Backbone as ProteinMPNN parsed JSONL, in Angstrom:
{"seq_chain_A": "MNQLWEKHRLRALLGEPGAALLEGAELRIWQPDPDHAPQAYYLRRRLGPEGLAGLAAQIGIQQGLKLGPAPAGPQGVWQLPAGLNWPDWQATARTGAQQAQGQLGTLGVWLREQDGHLQAVLLP", "coords_chain_A": {"N_chain_A": [[0.848, -1.184, 0.0], [0.608, 2.143, -0.886], [1.134, 4.809, 1.01], [1.147, 7.569, 0.45], [-0.327, 7.756, -1.96], [-2.783, 6.733, -1.045], [-3.477, 8.659, 0.89], [-3.829, 10.813, -0.792], [-6.075, 9.928, -2.226], [-7.88, 9.829, -0.087], [-8.058, 12.567, 0.562], [-9.576, 13.491, -1.583], [-11.974, 12.072, -1.14], [-12.752, 13.031, 1.379], [-13.033, 15.771, 1.002], [-12.281, 19.308, 0.935], [-12.365, 20.62, 3.639], [-12.065, 18.386, 5.344], [-9.541, 17.417, 4.796], [-7.686, 18.3, 6.607], [-7.523, 16.411, 8.601], [-5.628, 14.575, 7.806], [-3.048, 15.515, 8.106], [0.116, 14.716, 9.056], [-0.655, 12.155, 9.803], [-0.747, 8.647, 10.66], [-1.694, 5.866, 8.724], [-4.017, 3.24, 8.223], [-5.51, 0.757, 6.249], [-8.446, -1.018, 5.536], [-8.996, -3.401, 3.358], [-10.443, -5.896, 2.285], [-10.739, -7.26, -0.14], [-8.582, -7.049, -2.724], [-9.348, -6.239, -5.255], [-11.389, -4.485, -5.001], [-12.686, -1.34, -3.737], [-11.319, 0.19, -0.741], [-12.765, -0.708, 2.42], [-12.708, 0.534, 4.862], [-10.994, 3.17, 6.599], [-8.385, 3.915, 8.844], [-7.023, 6.253, 10.992], [-4.324, 7.733, 12.786], [-2.897, 10.195, 14.753], [-0.729, 12.595, 16.368], [-2.258, 14.605, 18.774], [-3.685, 16.692, 21.095], [-6.309, 16.961, 23.678], [-7.409, 19.573, 23.496], [-6.771, 20.109, 20.914], [-8.426, 18.363, 19.467], [-10.966, 19.449, 19.926], [-10.584, 21.937, 18.703], [-9.981, 21.127, 16.074], [-12.337, 19.733, 15.384], [-14.137, 21.872, 15.538], [-13.089, 23.546, 13.539], [-13.361, 21.985, 11.199], [-15.974, 21.094, 11.469], [-17.779, 23.223, 11.448], [-18.893, 23.79, 8.936], [-19.544, 21.255, 8.178], [-21.025, 19.699, 9.943], [-19.995, 18.124, 12.051], [-20.198, 16.83, 15.295], [-19.194, 17.384, 18.565], [-18.758, 15.583, 21.544], [-19.115, 13.758, 24.686], [-17.455, 10.599, 24.694], [-19.091, 7.446, 24.434], [-19.448, 5.351, 27.338], [-19.278, 2.553, 27.219], [-18.03, -0.155, 25.09], [-17.682, 0.498, 21.568], [-18.543, -0.637, 18.387], [-17.45, 0.59, 16.101], [-14.844, 1.319, 16.688], [-13.432, -0.995, 16.864], [-10.913, -2.885, 15.39], [-10.966, -4.52, 12.216], [-10.826, -8.105, 11.679], [-7.613, -9.373, 11.064], [-6.427, -6.923, 10.629], [-3.908, -5.425, 12.089], [-2.762, -3.278, 14.626], [-0.745, -2.227, 16.866], [-0.681, 0.172, 18.421], [-3.248, 1.11, 18.43], [-6.15, 1.903, 20.213], [-9.024, 0.398, 21.221], [-11.04, 0.792, 23.11], [-12.582, 3.527, 24.65], [-11.035, 5.884, 26.807], [-11.872, 6.945, 30.145], [-13.766, 9.883, 30.243], [-13.146, 10.7, 27.678], [-13.405, 12.577, 24.633], [-15.506, 12.673, 21.752], [-16.111, 13.014, 18.278], [-18.43, 12.993, 15.632], [-19.704, 12.492, 12.317], [-20.41, 13.467, 8.926], [-18.103, 13.715, 6.337], [-17.451, 14.882, 3.245], [-17.733, 12.103, 1.222], [-17.595, 10.263, 3.226], [-18.359, 8.603, 6.306], [-17.468, 9.74, 9.495], [-15.64, 9.236, 12.48], [-14.168, 10.606, 15.286], [-11.764, 10.793, 17.904], [-9.969, 11.689, 20.883], [-7.229, 10.082, 22.283], [-5.092, 9.583, 24.8], [-3.288, 11.692, 24.012], [-3.312, 11.427, 21.273], [-5.009, 11.653, 18.152], [-7.558, 9.601, 17.081], [-9.073, 8.263, 14.241], [-11.818, 7.036, 12.44], [-12.839, 6.237, 9.283], [-15.428, 5.729, 7.144], [-16.659, 4.583, 4.07]], "CA_chain_A": [[0.0, 0.0, 0.0], [1.337, 3.394, -0.97], [0.438, 5.752, 1.905], [0.984, 8.863, -0.208], [-1.454, 7.62, -2.879], [-4.024, 6.573, -0.275], [-3.818, 9.956, 1.478], [-4.352, 11.627, -1.904], [-7.443, 9.447, -2.462], [-8.695, 10.262, 1.051], [-8.327, 14.009, 0.418], [-10.694, 13.64, -2.518], [-13.184, 11.554, -0.512], [-13.115, 13.872, 2.519], [-13.276, 17.156, 0.617], [-11.28, 20.263, 1.437], [-12.269, 20.801, 5.091], [-11.639, 17.154, 5.998], [-8.142, 17.118, 4.516], [-6.903, 18.638, 7.806], [-7.342, 15.185, 9.403], [-4.535, 13.763, 7.29], [-1.745, 16.123, 8.381], [0.958, 13.971, 9.987], [-1.357, 10.962, 10.29], [-0.459, 7.271, 10.252], [-2.887, 5.375, 8.049], [-4.232, 1.811, 7.982], [-6.652, 0.572, 5.361], [-9.031, -2.355, 5.499], [-9.414, -3.696, 1.993], [-10.424, -7.356, 2.277], [-10.599, -7.742, -1.513], [-7.747, -6.06, -3.428], [-9.987, -5.802, -6.495], [-12.463, -3.545, -4.671], [-12.286, -0.166, -2.956], [-11.217, -0.044, 0.702], [-14.008, -0.701, 3.196], [-12.544, 1.421, 6.023], [-9.699, 3.805, 6.811], [-8.1, 4.207, 10.248], [-5.948, 7.24, 11.108], [-3.855, 8.069, 14.131], [-1.879, 11.255, 14.741], [-0.574, 13.332, 17.623], [-3.184, 15.723, 18.95], [-4.22, 16.695, 22.452], [-7.751, 17.181, 23.802], [-7.776, 20.886, 22.974], [-6.627, 20.003, 19.461], [-9.623, 17.713, 18.919], [-12.042, 20.44, 19.943], [-10.265, 22.919, 17.663], [-10.105, 20.491, 14.77], [-13.765, 19.481, 15.151], [-14.767, 23.167, 15.274], [-12.599, 24.019, 12.243], [-13.959, 21.178, 10.14], [-17.384, 20.863, 11.693], [-18.626, 24.401, 11.275], [-19.639, 23.644, 7.687], [-19.775, 19.854, 7.852], [-21.943, 19.06, 10.869], [-19.379, 17.278, 13.077], [-20.648, 17.191, 16.635], [-18.268, 16.935, 19.602], [-19.388, 15.283, 22.819], [-18.434, 12.693, 25.418], [-17.472, 9.254, 24.106], [-19.863, 6.512, 25.252], [-18.639, 4.62, 28.324], [-19.089, 1.161, 26.802], [-17.348, -0.345, 23.807], [-18.4, 0.788, 20.337], [-18.019, -1.45, 17.306], [-16.721, 1.354, 15.106], [-13.435, 1.429, 17.088], [-12.804, -2.323, 16.811], [-10.268, -3.148, 14.102], [-11.422, -5.77, 11.6], [-9.919, -9.252, 11.755], [-6.501, -9.307, 10.127], [-5.812, -5.591, 10.614], [-3.218, -5.289, 13.378], [-2.15, -1.978, 14.892], [-0.506, -2.286, 18.318], [-0.925, 1.45, 19.095], [-4.674, 1.453, 18.346], [-6.933, 1.581, 21.405], [-10.422, 0.227, 20.816], [-11.95, 1.253, 24.156], [-12.344, 4.923, 25.041], [-10.686, 6.114, 28.205], [-12.864, 7.734, 30.871], [-13.721, 11.314, 29.964], [-12.74, 10.98, 26.301], [-14.324, 13.3, 23.76], [-15.673, 12.045, 20.447], [-16.879, 13.773, 17.287], [-18.821, 12.155, 14.508], [-20.514, 13.149, 11.301], [-20.134, 13.135, 7.532], [-17.182, 14.597, 5.625], [-17.434, 14.419, 1.86], [-18.483, 10.867, 1.035], [-17.22, 9.345, 4.298], [-18.785, 8.752, 7.693], [-16.244, 10.004, 10.25], [-15.636, 9.209, 13.939], [-12.899, 11.128, 15.799], [-11.634, 10.928, 19.352], [-8.621, 11.866, 21.42], [-6.821, 9.013, 23.196], [-3.723, 9.695, 25.299], [-2.468, 12.607, 23.212], [-3.405, 11.105, 19.845], [-6.3, 11.612, 17.501], [-7.918, 8.39, 16.365], [-10.176, 8.532, 13.318], [-12.343, 5.952, 11.613], [-13.488, 6.819, 8.109], [-16.142, 4.656, 6.452], [-17.391, 5.021, 2.857]], "C_chain_A": [[0.888, 1.239, 0.0], [0.574, 4.446, -0.158], [0.201, 7.106, 1.248], [-0.209, 8.829, -1.169], [-2.768, 7.529, -2.107], [-4.433, 7.881, 0.389], [-4.376, 10.894, 0.412], [-5.806, 11.235, -2.198], [-8.364, 9.91, -1.331], [-9.015, 11.747, 0.994], [-9.531, 14.237, -0.49], [-12.004, 13.17, -1.884], [-13.688, 12.449, 0.615], [-13.56, 15.273, 2.102], [-12.292, 18.073, 1.328], [-11.241, 20.405, 2.963], [-11.71, 19.569, 5.809], [-10.186, 16.796, 5.784], [-7.243, 17.432, 5.713], [-6.674, 17.412, 8.699], [-6.075, 14.44, 9.029], [-3.149, 14.28, 7.633], [-0.993, 15.335, 9.446], [0.357, 12.667, 10.483], [-0.723, 9.667, 9.788], [-1.77, 6.712, 9.72], [-2.867, 3.855, 7.967], [-5.513, 1.688, 7.177], [-7.141, -0.862, 5.468], [-9.63, -2.545, 4.122], [-9.385, -5.211, 1.829], [-10.283, -7.966, 0.891], [-9.799, -6.707, -2.296], [-8.334, -5.566, -4.75], [-11.116, -4.801, -6.258], [-11.915, -2.405, -3.821], [-12.164, -0.528, -1.479], [-12.567, 0.098, 1.395], [-13.927, 0.225, 4.406], [-11.122, 1.961, 6.053], [-9.575, 4.119, 8.294], [-6.896, 5.134, 10.278], [-5.581, 7.427, 12.561], [-2.782, 9.128, 13.975], [-1.831, 11.935, 16.09], [-1.525, 14.51, 17.665], [-3.77, 15.63, 20.343], [-5.708, 16.987, 22.483], [-8.203, 18.536, 23.274], [-7.71, 20.88, 21.455], [-7.835, 19.363, 18.817], [-10.775, 18.705, 18.87], [-11.816, 21.48, 18.848], [-10.439, 22.356, 16.268], [-11.571, 20.227, 14.429], [-14.491, 20.788, 14.84], [-14.376, 23.677, 13.891], [-13.283, 23.284, 11.101], [-15.477, 21.193, 10.249], [-18.304, 22.033, 11.476], [-19.494, 24.243, 10.029], [-20.099, 22.212, 7.456], [-20.672, 19.104, 8.835], [-21.312, 18.072, 11.834], [-19.838, 17.761, 14.436], [-19.719, 16.558, 17.653], [-19.023, 16.712, 20.899], [-18.647, 14.165, 23.52], [-18.55, 11.358, 24.684], [-18.297, 8.346, 25.004], [-18.949, 5.69, 26.161], [-18.345, 3.189, 27.892], [-18.374, 1.057, 25.472], [-18.265, -0.029, 22.629], [-17.74, 0.001, 19.21], [-17.172, -0.691, 16.305], [-15.22, 1.428, 15.415], [-12.707, 0.084, 17.082], [-12.178, -2.514, 15.431], [-10.79, -4.462, 13.526], [-10.377, -6.873, 11.751], [-8.842, -9.126, 10.676], [-5.839, -7.95, 10.026], [-5.216, -5.349, 11.995], [-2.569, -3.911, 13.481], [-1.939, -1.89, 16.393], [-0.825, -0.991, 19.063], [-2.399, 1.855, 19.111], [-5.376, 1.016, 19.621], [-8.406, 1.539, 21.019], [-11.401, 0.797, 21.838], [-11.586, 2.675, 24.566], [-11.962, 5.0, 26.509], [-11.764, 6.983, 28.836], [-12.678, 9.212, 30.556], [-13.318, 11.669, 28.548], [-13.837, 11.742, 25.559], [-14.362, 12.604, 22.404], [-16.462, 12.991, 19.557], [-17.249, 12.806, 16.171], [-19.702, 12.938, 13.566], [-20.121, 12.665, 9.925], [-19.175, 14.175, 6.977], [-17.067, 14.075, 4.202], [-18.316, 13.189, 1.725], [-18.217, 9.846, 2.136], [-17.934, 9.66, 5.607], [-17.52, 8.817, 8.54], [-16.515, 9.938, 11.746], [-14.252, 9.652, 14.368], [-12.916, 11.066, 17.312], [-10.174, 11.09, 19.718], [-8.375, 10.755, 22.424], [-5.364, 9.236, 23.563], [-2.814, 10.516, 24.385], [-2.449, 12.313, 21.722], [-4.852, 11.212, 19.377], [-6.436, 10.252, 16.853], [-9.092, 8.755, 15.467], [-10.53, 7.26, 12.567], [-13.149, 6.606, 10.514], [-14.11, 5.686, 7.306], [-16.881, 5.197, 5.236], [-18.89, 4.756, 2.998]], "O_chain_A": [[1.812, 1.352, 0.806], [-0.487, 4.915, -0.572], [-0.839, 7.726, 1.469], [-1.012, 9.762, -1.193], [-3.751, 8.173, -2.472], [-5.624, 8.187, 0.45], [-5.288, 11.675, 0.681], [-6.661, 12.099, -2.393], [-9.492, 10.333, -1.58], [-10.125, 12.152, 1.339], [-10.392, 15.069, -0.203], [-13.04, 13.807, -2.074], [-14.895, 12.614, 0.794], [-14.378, 15.89, 2.783], [-11.56, 17.643, 2.219], [-10.156, 20.316, 3.539], [-10.963, 19.703, 6.779], [-9.643, 15.96, 6.506], [-6.146, 16.882, 5.817], [-5.719, 17.389, 9.475], [-5.504, 13.74, 9.865], [-2.166, 13.557, 7.468], [-1.411, 15.291, 10.603], [0.815, 12.125, 11.488], [-0.231, 9.59, 8.662], [-2.841, 7.056, 10.22], [-1.833, 3.253, 7.678], [-6.476, 2.422, 7.398], [-6.346, -1.803, 5.487], [-10.638, -1.931, 3.77], [-8.42, -5.759, 1.297], [-9.762, -9.073, 0.754], [-10.282, -5.596, -2.514], [-7.859, -4.573, -5.303], [-11.73, -4.322, -7.212], [-10.823, -2.498, -3.26], [-12.83, -1.452, -1.012], [-13.399, 0.917, 1.005], [-14.957, 0.657, 4.925], [-10.179, 1.312, 5.601], [-10.543, 4.539, 8.928], [-5.868, 4.845, 9.666], [-6.419, 7.297, 13.454], [-1.867, 8.982, 13.165], [-2.783, 11.861, 16.867], [-1.596, 15.308, 16.731], [-4.298, 14.586, 20.726], [-6.314, 17.234, 21.441], [-9.27, 18.637, 22.667], [-8.49, 21.559, 20.788], [-8.24, 19.772, 17.729], [-11.482, 18.784, 17.866], [-12.754, 21.86, 18.147], [-10.977, 23.021, 15.383], [-11.997, 20.474, 13.301], [-15.366, 20.817, 13.974], [-15.221, 24.182, 13.151], [-13.734, 23.908, 10.141], [-16.18, 21.292, 9.243], [-19.512, 21.845, 11.332], [-20.691, 24.528, 10.063], [-20.965, 21.977, 6.613], [-21.042, 17.961, 8.565], [-22.027, 17.242, 12.396], [-19.864, 18.964, 14.699], [-19.478, 15.352, 17.62], [-19.831, 17.546, 21.309], [-17.646, 13.67, 23.002], [-19.597, 11.028, 24.128], [-18.214, 8.462, 26.227], [-17.817, 5.374, 25.795], [-17.266, 2.669, 28.177], [-18.14, 2.064, 24.804], [-19.472, -0.26, 22.689], [-16.514, -0.02, 19.098], [-16.259, -1.268, 15.713], [-14.411, 1.583, 14.5], [-11.492, 0.038, 17.275], [-12.846, -2.323, 14.416], [-11.029, -5.413, 14.27], [-9.191, -6.598, 11.929], [-9.136, -8.81, 9.523], [-4.788, -7.827, 9.397], [-5.943, -5.097, 12.955], [-1.914, -3.443, 12.549], [-2.857, -1.517, 17.124], [-1.205, -1.044, 20.232], [-2.756, 2.848, 19.745], [-5.212, -0.122, 20.062], [-8.962, 2.53, 20.547], [-12.487, 1.24, 21.465], [-10.418, 2.983, 24.8], [-12.499, 4.272, 27.344], [-12.49, 7.682, 28.129], [-11.561, 9.728, 30.599], [-13.162, 12.851, 28.242], [-15.027, 11.571, 25.823], [-13.371, 12.021, 21.965], [-17.369, 13.684, 20.019], [-16.475, 11.917, 15.817], [-20.356, 13.908, 13.95], [-19.562, 11.579, 9.775], [-19.401, 15.376, 7.125], [-16.632, 12.944, 3.986], [-19.498, 13.22, 2.069], [-18.58, 8.679, 1.991], [-18.098, 10.823, 5.976], [-16.595, 8.033, 8.328], [-17.492, 10.508, 12.232], [-13.256, 9.129, 13.868], [-13.959, 11.261, 17.936], [-9.273, 10.69, 18.981], [-9.196, 10.508, 23.307], [-4.487, 9.09, 22.712], [-1.714, 10.088, 24.034], [-1.65, 12.893, 20.986], [-5.788, 10.9, 20.114], [-5.531, 9.799, 16.153], [-9.999, 9.474, 15.886], [-9.658, 6.513, 12.121], [-14.031, 7.425, 10.773], [-13.407, 4.789, 6.84], [-17.643, 6.158, 5.348], [-19.659, 5.056, 2.085]]}, "name": "protein", "num_of_chains": 1, "seq": "MNQLWEKHRLRALLGEPGAALLEGAELRIWQPDPDHAPQAYYLRRRLGPEGLAGLAAQIGIQQGLKLGPAPAGPQGVWQLPAGLNWPDWQATARTGAQQAQGQLGTLGVWLREQDGHLQAVLLP"}
């Protein structure tokens, strides 16, 4: 997988405001069939809690992202699919975590801050 190409593709899918998510991000793609488009994108980048609020406000003003407390229980959207390994990915939200979700371009987007990192799940 060429990360530069995939980030370019994601910029087009997210649209201009959403491209800010990709700055300095590590990327993982779930593409169970190489002959078909990816089914999910997972991003992780350094960003503190204030950064998430600022980023959600910057992007969300026009796009409808809503920031609020992450649910206390596990959410399926944060579980990595079978076969996609990422040791630094945390599936369960820590107590007091903030989460934003909405639509950016053609993707459903979930964002949250975990221990100084932004985690993002992007689903077509």
